[in-house]
Tab-separated table of C-alpha atoms in Angstrom:
chain	number	residue	atom	x	y	z
A	11	MET	CA	83.447	117.550	200.773
A	12	LYS	CA	85.772	114.574	199.492
A	13	ASN	CA	89.192	114.241	200.012
A	14	GLY	CA	91.097	113.011	196.954
A	15	THR	CA	87.634	112.507	194.542
A	16	THR	CA	84.984	114.397	193.401
A	17	THR	CA	81.353	112.714	193.478
A	18	PRO	CA	78.318	113.868	191.669
A	19	ARG	CA	75.741	115.239	194.402
A	20	PRO	CA	72.325	114.228	194.474
A	21	ARG	CA	69.485	116.292	194.046
A	22	VAL	CA	69.234	118.563	196.923
A	23	ARG	CA	65.969	119.092	198.596
A	24	ALA	CA	64.077	122.569	197.533
A	25	ALA	CA	63.247	124.156	201.328
A	26	LEU	CA	65.307	123.944	204.493
A	27	ALA	CA	64.174	121.333	206.678
A	28	ALA	CA	61.313	122.432	209.424
A	29	ALA	CA	62.950	123.348	212.438
A	30	VAL	CA	61.687	121.586	215.450
A	31	ALA	CA	61.735	122.226	219.425
A	32	ALA	CA	63.942	118.677	219.923
A	33	GLY	CA	67.346	119.670	221.036
A	34	LEU	CA	66.684	123.183	221.654
A	35	GLY	CA	63.216	122.454	223.844
A	36	VAL	CA	60.840	125.246	224.883
A	37	GLY	CA	63.001	127.437	227.206
A	38	ALA	CA	62.030	128.801	230.671
A	39	LEU	CA	59.644	131.584	229.850
A	40	THR	CA	58.931	134.698	231.769
A	41	ALA	CA	55.784	136.697	233.070
A	42	LEU	CA	55.989	140.118	231.765
A	43	PRO	CA	55.961	143.145	234.217
A	44	ALA	CA	52.630	144.641	235.135
A	45	ALA	CA	51.611	148.053	233.915
A	46	ALA	CA	50.448	151.182	235.664
A	47	ALA	CA	47.320	150.877	237.117
A	48	GLY	CA	44.240	151.471	234.399
A	49	ASP	CA	46.279	150.544	231.347
A	50	ALA	CA	45.316	146.756	230.839
A	51	VAL	CA	44.745	145.117	227.814
A	52	THR	CA	44.479	141.214	227.053
A	53	VAL	CA	44.866	139.948	223.303
A	54	GLN	CA	42.582	137.147	221.573
A	55	TYR	CA	43.838	134.489	219.483
A	56	ARG	CA	42.306	132.446	216.973
A	57	ASN	CA	44.040	130.273	214.490
A	58	GLY	CA	42.718	131.729	211.150
A	59	GLY	CA	44.055	128.582	209.209
A	60	SER	CA	46.928	126.232	208.824
A	61	GLY	CA	48.504	125.939	205.289
A	62	ALA	CA	52.304	124.808	203.407
A	63	SER	CA	52.638	128.580	202.672
A	64	GLN	CA	50.976	130.835	205.044
A	65	ALA	CA	50.197	131.667	208.837
A	66	ALA	CA	46.879	133.231	209.738
A	67	PRO	CA	46.897	134.829	212.797
A	68	TRP	CA	43.393	136.472	214.022
A	69	LEU	CA	43.577	138.762	216.822
A	70	LYS	CA	41.468	140.992	219.023
A	71	VAL	CA	42.702	143.313	221.436
A	72	VAL	CA	40.563	143.869	224.867
A	73	ASN	CA	40.407	147.026	226.995
A	74	THR	CA	40.221	145.040	230.354
A	75	GLY	CA	41.528	148.664	232.371
A	76	SER	CA	39.489	151.245	233.731
A	77	THR	CA	40.381	153.891	231.222
A	78	ALA	CA	40.645	154.615	227.383
A	79	VAL	CA	43.172	153.077	225.856
A	80	ALA	CA	44.738	154.759	222.555
A	81	LEU	CA	45.337	151.840	220.467
A	82	SER	CA	48.421	153.808	218.560
A	83	GLN	CA	49.843	153.276	221.740
A	84	VAL	CA	49.309	149.738	221.779
A	85	LYS	CA	51.992	146.963	220.003
A	86	VAL	CA	51.008	143.569	219.796
A	87	ARG	CA	53.676	140.797	219.005
A	88	TYR	CA	52.774	137.100	217.880
A	89	TYR	CA	56.321	134.888	218.227
A	90	PHE	CA	57.535	132.217	215.494
A	91	ARG	CA	60.670	130.238	214.391
A	92	ALA	CA	62.395	130.892	210.838
A	93	ASP	CA	61.744	128.308	208.608
A	94	SER	CA	65.564	129.006	207.799
A	95	ALA	CA	68.337	131.224	209.288
A	96	PRO	CA	67.765	134.074	206.182
A	97	ALA	CA	64.081	133.390	205.615
A	98	ALA	CA	62.470	136.967	204.938
A	99	TYR	CA	58.861	137.235	205.253
A	100	SER	CA	55.677	139.515	204.223
A	101	PHE	CA	53.113	140.647	206.198
A	102	ALA	CA	49.525	141.277	205.078
A	103	CYS	CA	45.771	142.239	206.274
A	104	ASP	CA	42.765	140.584	205.115
A	105	TRP	CA	40.204	142.651	207.214
A	106	ALA	CA	40.102	144.452	210.285
A	107	VAL	CA	36.815	146.338	211.705
A	108	LYS	CA	39.369	149.281	212.547
A	109	GLY	CA	40.647	149.293	209.195
A	110	CYS	CA	43.730	147.616	207.473
A	111	ALA	CA	44.926	151.058	206.589
A	112	ASN	CA	45.188	151.814	210.066
A	113	LEU	CA	47.462	148.749	210.991
A	114	THR	CA	50.813	147.800	210.615
A	115	GLY	CA	52.989	145.128	210.653
A	116	THR	CA	56.656	144.526	210.906
A	117	PHE	CA	58.761	141.572	211.299
A	118	GLY	CA	61.954	141.637	214.152
A	119	THR	CA	64.123	139.132	215.717
A	120	ILE	CA	64.918	137.834	218.772
A	121	VAL	CA	68.865	137.432	219.297
A	122	GLU	CA	68.794	135.395	222.447
A	123	PRO	CA	70.082	132.074	222.465
A	124	GLY	CA	67.859	128.845	222.906
A	125	ALA	CA	64.890	130.996	223.229
A	126	PRO	CA	61.877	128.760	221.207
A	127	ALA	CA	61.452	131.396	218.685
A	128	ASP	CA	63.683	133.755	216.811
A	129	ARG	CA	61.400	136.153	214.887
A	130	TYR	CA	58.133	137.658	215.531
A	131	LEU	CA	55.169	140.020	213.880
A	132	GLU	CA	54.522	143.049	215.768
A	133	ILE	CA	51.386	144.771	214.917
A	134	GLY	CA	51.013	148.551	215.959
A	135	PHE	CA	48.113	151.077	215.283
A	136	THR	CA	47.815	154.420	213.577
A	137	ALA	CA	45.805	157.327	215.309
A	138	GLY	CA	42.919	156.323	212.669
A	139	ALA	CA	42.383	153.259	214.960
A	140	GLY	CA	41.130	155.380	217.319
A	141	SER	CA	40.804	154.245	221.305
A	142	LEU	CA	39.186	151.533	222.895
A	143	ALA	CA	36.722	152.352	226.048
A	144	PRO	CA	36.999	150.049	229.061
A	145	GLY	CA	35.540	146.869	228.192
A	146	ALA	CA	35.507	147.492	224.494
A	147	ASP	CA	37.533	145.371	222.348
A	148	SER	CA	39.401	146.381	218.622
A	149	GLY	CA	37.094	143.604	216.705
A	150	ASP	CA	38.580	141.086	214.202
A	151	LEU	CA	42.143	141.592	213.040
A	152	GLN	CA	42.331	139.318	210.231
A	153	LEU	CA	45.888	138.712	209.471
A	154	ARG	CA	48.483	136.552	207.925
A	155	PHE	CA	52.167	135.916	206.450
A	156	HIS	CA	54.136	133.898	204.544
A	157	ARG	CA	57.929	133.641	203.529
A	158	THR	CA	58.940	136.177	200.752
A	159	GLY	CA	58.856	134.108	197.568
A	160	TRP	CA	55.799	132.007	198.883
A	161	LEU	CA	58.067	129.163	199.834
A	162	PRO	CA	57.214	126.488	202.017
A	163	LEU	CA	56.293	127.622	205.778
A	164	ASP	CA	56.031	125.237	208.643
A	165	GLN	CA	54.048	126.814	211.684
A	166	GLY	CA	54.539	123.348	213.666
A	167	ASP	CA	57.509	124.788	216.159
A	168	ASP	CA	56.107	128.357	216.123
A	169	TYR	CA	55.533	129.717	219.920
A	170	SER	CA	52.393	131.598	219.316
A	171	PHE	CA	50.850	129.226	216.928
A	172	GLY	CA	47.531	127.210	218.263
A	173	PRO	CA	46.223	124.638	215.884
A	174	ALA	CA	43.209	123.811	218.155
A	175	GLN	CA	42.270	127.552	218.470
A	176	THR	CA	39.555	127.757	216.288
A	177	ALA	CA	37.186	130.647	218.623
A	178	TYR	CA	38.781	133.736	219.852
A	179	ALA	CA	39.938	133.099	223.478
A	180	ASN	CA	42.837	134.810	225.570
A	181	TRP	CA	46.206	133.745	224.339
A	182	SER	CA	49.043	134.190	227.079
A	183	ARG	CA	51.530	133.304	224.134
A	184	VAL	CA	50.779	136.532	222.052
A	185	THR	CA	52.300	139.805	223.859
A	186	ALA	CA	50.869	143.342	224.223
A	187	SER	CA	52.760	146.453	225.237
A	188	VAL	CA	50.911	149.943	226.018
A	189	ASN	CA	53.227	153.201	225.566
A	190	GLY	CA	56.067	150.830	225.862
A	191	VAL	CA	55.147	148.725	228.967
A	192	ALA	CA	54.469	145.394	229.054
A	193	VAL	CA	50.814	144.249	230.071
A	194	TRP	CA	49.753	141.146	228.553
A	195	GLY	CA	51.298	137.656	227.630
A	196	THR	CA	54.365	135.713	228.253
A	197	ALA	CA	57.388	136.378	225.833
A	198	PRO	CA	59.714	133.701	224.860
A	199	VAL	CA	63.185	133.490	226.878
A	200	GLY	CA	66.238	131.665	226.393
A	201	ASN	CA	66.933	128.223	227.911
A	202	THR	CA	67.733	128.221	231.570
A	203	PRO	CA	71.410	129.110	232.248
A	204	GLY	CA	74.112	127.014	230.933
A	205	PRO	CA	77.144	125.702	232.880
A	206	THR	CA	78.692	128.317	234.490
A	207	THR	CA	81.907	126.026	234.308
A	208	PRO	CA	83.216	124.208	231.224
A	209	PRO	CA	81.456	120.785	230.661
A	210	GLY	CA	82.345	118.088	232.970
A	211	GLY	CA	83.570	114.604	230.911
A	212	ALA	CA	86.294	114.730	228.099
A	213	ALA	CA	86.240	117.554	225.968
A	214	LEU	CA	88.409	119.381	223.272
A	215	PHE	CA	88.400	123.322	222.783
A	216	ASP	CA	91.051	125.744	221.105
A	217	ASP	CA	90.602	129.166	220.885
A	218	PHE	CA	93.513	129.221	218.123
A	219	ASP	CA	95.718	131.317	220.246
A	220	TYR	CA	98.757	130.660	218.203
A	221	THR	CA	101.504	132.763	216.778
A	222	GLY	CA	101.660	131.410	213.560
A	223	HIS	CA	101.321	128.383	211.214
A	224	THR	CA	105.081	127.383	212.423
A	225	ASP	CA	103.923	127.488	216.152
A	226	PRO	CA	105.222	124.328	217.532
A	227	ALA	CA	102.001	124.403	219.673
A	228	ILE	CA	99.863	123.562	216.664
A	229	GLY	CA	101.756	120.058	216.181
A	230	ALA	CA	101.493	120.087	220.403
A	231	HIS	CA	97.940	120.381	220.411
A	232	GLY	CA	97.106	117.538	218.251
A	233	TRP	CA	96.461	119.856	214.928
A	234	ASN	CA	97.995	119.894	211.730
A	235	VAL	CA	98.263	122.561	208.894
A	236	ARG	CA	98.278	120.494	205.372
A	237	SER	CA	101.141	121.152	202.786
A	238	GLY	CA	101.405	119.746	199.414
A	239	GLY	CA	98.911	118.357	197.208
A	240	GLY	CA	96.123	116.230	196.776
A	241	GLY	CA	92.699	116.412	196.686
A	242	PRO	CA	90.013	117.885	197.031
A	243	GLY	CA	90.560	120.848	194.722
A	244	VAL	CA	91.600	121.860	190.979
A	245	SER	CA	94.014	119.933	189.570
A	246	GLY	CA	97.828	120.944	189.909
A	247	ALA	CA	96.742	123.093	193.627
A	248	THR	CA	98.704	122.763	196.590
A	249	TRP	CA	97.634	123.176	200.015
A	250	ALA	CA	99.740	126.129	201.582
A	251	PRO	CA	100.194	126.141	205.242
A	252	GLU	CA	101.582	129.778	205.228
A	253	ASN	CA	98.378	130.932	204.157
A	254	VAL	CA	96.978	129.790	207.294
A	255	SER	CA	97.474	132.660	210.137
A	256	PHE	CA	96.344	133.893	213.432
A	257	ALA	CA	95.464	137.418	214.920
A	258	LYS	CA	93.517	139.031	217.399
A	259	GLU	CA	90.221	140.062	216.904
A	260	GLY	CA	87.650	141.647	219.294
A	261	GLY	CA	89.662	140.441	222.243
A	262	ASN	CA	89.775	136.990	220.660
A	263	SER	CA	92.356	135.140	218.877
A	264	VAL	CA	91.196	134.136	215.304
A	265	MET	CA	92.399	131.867	212.863
A	266	THR	CA	92.108	132.954	209.019
A	267	LEU	CA	92.526	130.343	206.223
A	268	ARG	CA	93.363	132.432	202.838
A	269	THR	CA	93.033	130.643	199.450
A	270	THR	CA	94.427	132.275	196.267
A	271	THR	CA	94.421	131.586	192.762
A	272	ALA	CA	95.099	133.325	189.331
A	273	GLY	CA	92.783	130.836	187.701
A	274	THR	CA	95.565	127.892	187.010
A	275	GLY	CA	96.030	124.938	188.764
A	276	GLU	CA	99.524	125.573	189.623
A	277	SER	CA	98.849	129.166	190.838
A	278	THR	CA	96.308	127.900	193.174
A	279	ARG	CA	97.233	127.735	196.908
A	280	GLN	CA	94.449	126.187	199.183
A	281	THR	CA	94.219	125.792	203.465
A	282	GLU	CA	93.199	123.260	205.258
A	283	PHE	CA	93.551	122.702	209.412
A	284	HIS	CA	92.743	119.680	210.801
A	285	SER	CA	93.246	117.206	213.769
A	286	ARG	CA	96.069	114.747	212.951
A	287	ALA	CA	94.152	111.938	215.132
A	288	GLN	CA	90.511	110.421	214.193
A	289	LYS	CA	89.287	109.990	218.063
A	290	PHE	CA	86.095	111.891	217.891
A	291	ARG	CA	82.668	110.102	217.402
A	292	ASN	CA	79.725	110.708	219.522
A	293	GLY	CA	78.428	114.087	220.887
A	294	THR	CA	78.605	117.790	220.335
A	295	TYR	CA	80.989	119.563	217.742
A	296	ALA	CA	80.932	123.377	217.619
A	297	ALA	CA	82.646	126.471	215.533
A	298	ARG	CA	82.137	130.243	215.374
A	299	VAL	CA	83.090	130.827	211.392
A	300	ARG	CA	83.087	133.798	209.387
A	301	PHE	CA	82.166	133.083	205.751
A	302	ALA	CA	82.744	135.426	202.790
A	303	ASP	CA	80.913	136.375	199.420
A	304	ALA	CA	83.454	138.274	198.127
A	305	PRO	CA	87.197	137.715	197.723
A	306	VAL	CA	89.768	140.190	199.864
A	307	SER	CA	91.471	140.955	196.723
A	308	GLY	CA	90.748	140.619	192.956
A	309	PRO	CA	87.990	139.612	191.229
A	310	ASP	CA	85.035	137.541	192.331
A	311	GLY	CA	83.285	134.396	190.960
A	312	ASP	CA	85.420	131.194	191.791
A	313	HIS	CA	83.748	128.380	192.653
A	314	LEU	CA	85.111	128.194	196.283
A	315	VAL	CA	83.963	126.091	199.267
A	316	GLN	CA	84.476	127.536	202.638
A	317	SER	CA	83.918	124.707	205.558
A	318	PHE	CA	83.582	122.996	208.733
A	319	PHE	CA	83.530	119.089	209.001
A	320	ALA	CA	84.107	115.660	210.844
A	321	ILE	CA	85.469	112.912	208.647
A	322	ASN	CA	87.341	109.910	208.515
A	323	ASP	CA	89.127	107.864	205.887
A	324	LEU	CA	87.518	106.069	202.840
A	325	LYS	CA	89.168	102.622	203.224
A	326	ALA	CA	87.743	101.094	200.014
A	327	PRO	CA	85.209	102.183	197.386
A	328	MET	CA	81.353	102.292	199.159
A	329	ALA	CA	83.230	101.009	202.568
A	330	ASP	CA	80.172	101.067	205.124
A	331	ASP	CA	82.105	102.352	207.871
A	332	TYR	CA	83.011	105.589	206.208
A	333	ALA	CA	81.535	108.755	207.632
A	334	GLU	CA	81.693	112.418	206.907
A	335	TYR	CA	79.692	115.319	208.379
A	336	ASP	CA	79.963	118.579	206.390
A	337	PHE	CA	78.932	122.810	206.679
A	338	GLU	CA	79.989	123.824	203.396
A	339	TYR	CA	79.141	127.379	202.059
A	340	LEU	CA	79.327	127.864	198.264
A	341	PRO	CA	79.437	131.910	197.662
A	342	ASN	CA	79.493	131.503	193.967
A	343	GLY	CA	77.698	128.650	193.578
A	344	GLY	CA	79.204	125.433	192.150
A	345	TRP	CA	78.595	121.768	191.757
A	346	GLY	CA	75.806	122.599	189.589
A	347	GLU	CA	74.256	125.386	191.797
A	348	PRO	CA	74.013	128.929	189.977
A	349	ALA	CA	74.613	131.175	192.660
A	350	ASP	CA	75.104	130.998	196.959
A	351	VAL	CA	74.280	127.848	198.752
A	352	PHE	CA	74.787	126.606	201.992
A	353	TYR	CA	75.390	122.583	202.608
A	354	ALA	CA	74.770	120.406	205.909
A	355	THR	CA	75.546	117.177	204.333
A	356	SER	CA	75.938	113.619	206.025
A	357	TRP	CA	77.695	110.571	204.186
A	358	GLU	CA	77.380	106.962	204.586
A	359	THR	CA	79.892	106.105	201.814
A	360	TYR	CA	81.135	106.844	198.405
A	361	GLY	CA	82.910	105.500	195.451
A	362	PRO	CA	84.072	105.785	191.583
A	363	ASP	CA	79.923	104.997	190.700
A	364	GLY	CA	78.267	106.749	193.211
A	365	ALA	CA	77.742	108.332	196.762
A	366	ASP	CA	75.088	107.474	199.807
A	367	ASN	CA	74.426	110.681	201.526
A	368	ARG	CA	71.823	113.366	202.803
A	369	HIS	CA	71.934	117.152	201.559
A	370	THR	CA	69.922	119.944	203.182
A	371	ALA	CA	70.444	122.858	201.435
A	372	VAL	CA	69.475	126.906	201.554
A	373	ARG	CA	70.204	128.798	198.515
A	374	ALA	CA	70.870	132.123	200.347
A	375	GLY	CA	73.722	134.288	201.282
A	376	TYR	CA	75.859	133.160	204.603
A	377	ALA	CA	78.539	136.019	204.729
A	378	GLY	CA	79.529	136.542	207.948
A	379	TRP	CA	80.034	135.023	211.503
A	380	HIS	CA	77.859	132.029	212.232
A	381	ASP	CA	77.629	129.924	214.906
A	382	LEU	CA	77.505	125.891	213.472
A	383	VAL	CA	76.890	123.160	216.341
A	384	LEU	CA	76.469	119.612	214.929
A	385	THR	CA	75.463	116.734	217.301
A	386	ILE	CA	75.496	112.776	216.969
A	387	ASP	CA	73.819	110.737	219.366
A	388	ASP	CA	72.368	107.009	218.858
A	389	GLU	CA	69.854	108.326	216.898
A	390	ALA	CA	70.246	111.060	214.655
A	391	VAL	CA	72.631	113.747	213.144
A	392	VAL	CA	71.834	117.398	213.751
A	393	TYR	CA	72.922	120.337	212.373
A	394	TYR	CA	72.284	124.084	214.014
A	395	VAL	CA	73.125	127.510	212.750
A	396	ASP	CA	72.970	130.176	215.030
A	397	GLY	CA	70.944	128.226	217.444
A	398	ALA	CA	68.060	127.179	215.073
A	399	GLU	CA	68.180	123.925	213.783
A	400	PHE	CA	69.181	123.764	210.246
A	401	ALA	CA	68.860	120.110	209.341
A	402	ARG	CA	68.312	116.139	211.035
A	403	HIS	CA	69.734	113.206	209.290
A	404	GLU	CA	68.640	109.945	210.147
A	405	ALA	CA	70.508	107.315	212.156
A	406	ARG	CA	71.519	104.938	209.495
A	407	PHE	CA	74.486	108.026	208.707
A	408	LEU	CA	75.782	107.825	211.973
A	409	PRO	CA	79.345	107.196	212.477
A	410	GLU	CA	80.956	103.288	212.668
A	411	ARG	CA	84.468	104.640	213.522
A	412	PRO	CA	85.576	107.922	215.208
A	413	VAL	CA	86.748	110.959	212.691
A	414	ALA	CA	89.008	113.984	212.381
A	415	ILE	CA	87.808	117.564	212.966
A	416	HIS	CA	88.626	119.561	209.564
A	417	PHE	CA	88.470	123.073	208.145
A	418	ASN	CA	89.296	123.980	204.915
A	419	GLN	CA	88.818	126.193	201.704
A	420	TRP	CA	89.283	125.318	198.170
A	421	LEU	CA	87.952	125.777	194.833
A	422	THR	CA	86.182	122.934	192.743
A	423	ASP	CA	87.255	124.310	189.079
A	424	PHE	CA	87.181	127.383	187.659
A	425	ALA	CA	83.962	127.169	185.607
A	426	GLY	CA	82.934	130.111	187.570
A	427	LEU	CA	85.596	132.964	186.769
A	428	ALA	CA	87.543	132.576	183.711
A	429	SER	CA	90.439	135.087	184.740
A	430	THR	CA	94.109	135.186	185.169
A	431	THR	CA	94.181	138.283	187.623
A	432	PRO	CA	95.380	136.928	191.183
A	433	ARG	CA	92.551	137.063	193.500
A	434	ALA	CA	92.449	135.991	197.113
A	435	TYR	CA	89.578	134.472	199.350
A	436	GLU	CA	89.241	134.391	203.303
A	437	GLU	CA	87.644	132.220	205.615
A	438	SER	CA	87.997	133.158	209.668
A	439	VAL	CA	87.274	130.376	212.834
A	440	ASP	CA	87.187	131.868	216.296
A	441	TYR	CA	87.361	128.833	218.109
A	442	VAL	CA	86.091	124.655	218.131
A	443	LEU	CA	84.637	122.392	220.576
A	444	HIS	CA	83.955	119.171	220.725
A	445	VAL	CA	82.357	117.325	223.965
A	446	LYS	CA	82.447	113.744	223.980
A	447	ASP	CA	79.209	111.950	224.245
A	448	ARG	CA	77.033	114.770	225.379
A	449	VAL	CA	74.766	116.604	223.564
A	450	LEU	CA	74.788	120.603	223.873
A	451	THR	CA	72.383	122.848	222.886
A	452	PRO	CA	73.547	125.738	220.917
A	453	ALA	CA	72.651	127.728	224.132
A	454	GLN	CA	74.645	125.396	226.485
A	455	VAL	CA	77.201	125.316	223.815
A	456	GLY	CA	77.809	129.212	223.968
A	457	ALA	CA	77.750	128.898	227.860
A	458	ALA	CA	80.520	126.713	227.920
A	459	VAL	CA	83.219	128.704	225.186
A	460	THR	CA	82.021	131.755	227.865
A	461	ALA	CA	83.249	129.928	230.637
A	462	TYR	CA	86.214	128.204	229.006
A	463	ARG	CA	87.382	132.025	228.089
A	464	ALA	CA	86.242	133.512	231.671
A	465	ALA	CA	88.552	130.642	233.173
A	466	GLY	CA	91.739	131.717	230.590
A	467	THR	CA	91.552	128.593	228.863
A	468	THR	CA	92.854	128.714	225.426
A	469	PHE	CA	93.344	125.014	224.999
A	470	THR	CA	92.395	121.894	226.455
A	471	ASP	CA	92.210	118.391	225.219
A	472	SER	CA	90.742	115.382	227.385
A	473	VAL	CA	89.483	113.089	224.493
A	474	PRO	CA	91.107	110.041	224.872
A	475	ALA	CA	93.026	108.389	221.799
A	476	THR	CA	90.824	105.951	221.469
A	477	PRO	CA	87.082	106.268	222.243
């Protein structure tokens, strides 16, 4: 996103940057409860191979109890971190002593914030797999899974992965249950509880509890609802403060940015809500944002940008003290992309002759609510989406000067839809949080927001005017 200019984007990376444990960390682990006497199994694991496009967890189920166990009552889970938020996976059985036809493999999602895994592969058995007598094992289950479309797959941050496990041995990072009762392994859970009170030190929190775009509290709280003309966006478009609204939704106050057009610059009304001051720098930035793939009325197809970002002013072309950090969703493509694409972009500078930035992109739909977290310290700029690391950009993109916080929705061009029928698009925001000079995990962000709301705090700003 650029204010007042359009700059060519460099080639984006074809795959999502590999998620790593830094920032989220490996959370606290909890032992599973014991099963009833007599029903006990152990899971043994072997790394069947490491590759760029698939994982190969080979497993054995061992009956360590005193009674026979019907395998149809056994479920085994292998935990991993998705390679991107919308990534889909496919399961395969290459060979099994009990017969691949007697195995099932399904994928599930872990919804606990901060857990060191967000997906699992669950292995089940049909009645045809039979039973295990005490002391018996299932024999080899030579399994594998890969991303749909054979996109790159990174196992390095997967909770259950053991790269050095080249022979079968008990493996507690794979869990098992018998008839719904957990009997083996240690499942990944979230981080230890976050703060029970809002974070100490300087912070900005806004729950967007306003009566409308003319509410005097908006200005008193340091915000501006943009009006007039100017970029970014199609030529002739204006910024419409009346298209910014506030309403209760699910018990919370939500800000909605509505952008309307009838296919001409003069008919286009874009929206932007931003802090007046450039006073934010290192620390944590977070917002819960709802993106949309389709208009709320009229035909679909416009090249639209829905965003949450931090930015300062460009003092001169290619000035090296410029900074910008973007979450941007293009639900209909644009900038040379033919369809849905989600960007995290860090800018060093730009000018008429080029730009210096770093992109991470996922070409997938992101309609719906998403938790967006950006952290900046003295080493890196890190982007998180829904609790998982989305992008990590190097130290040369760190800000030299403070930035402002922005939300906006605008059209890049009319190439996506040649129509003069009126249409309207909406982006919504639940809250915004900035914690100065502290890097919070996504789980800690969630805990901080919960604490503010539990205390009845709808707005606070202790961030000093001068960093």
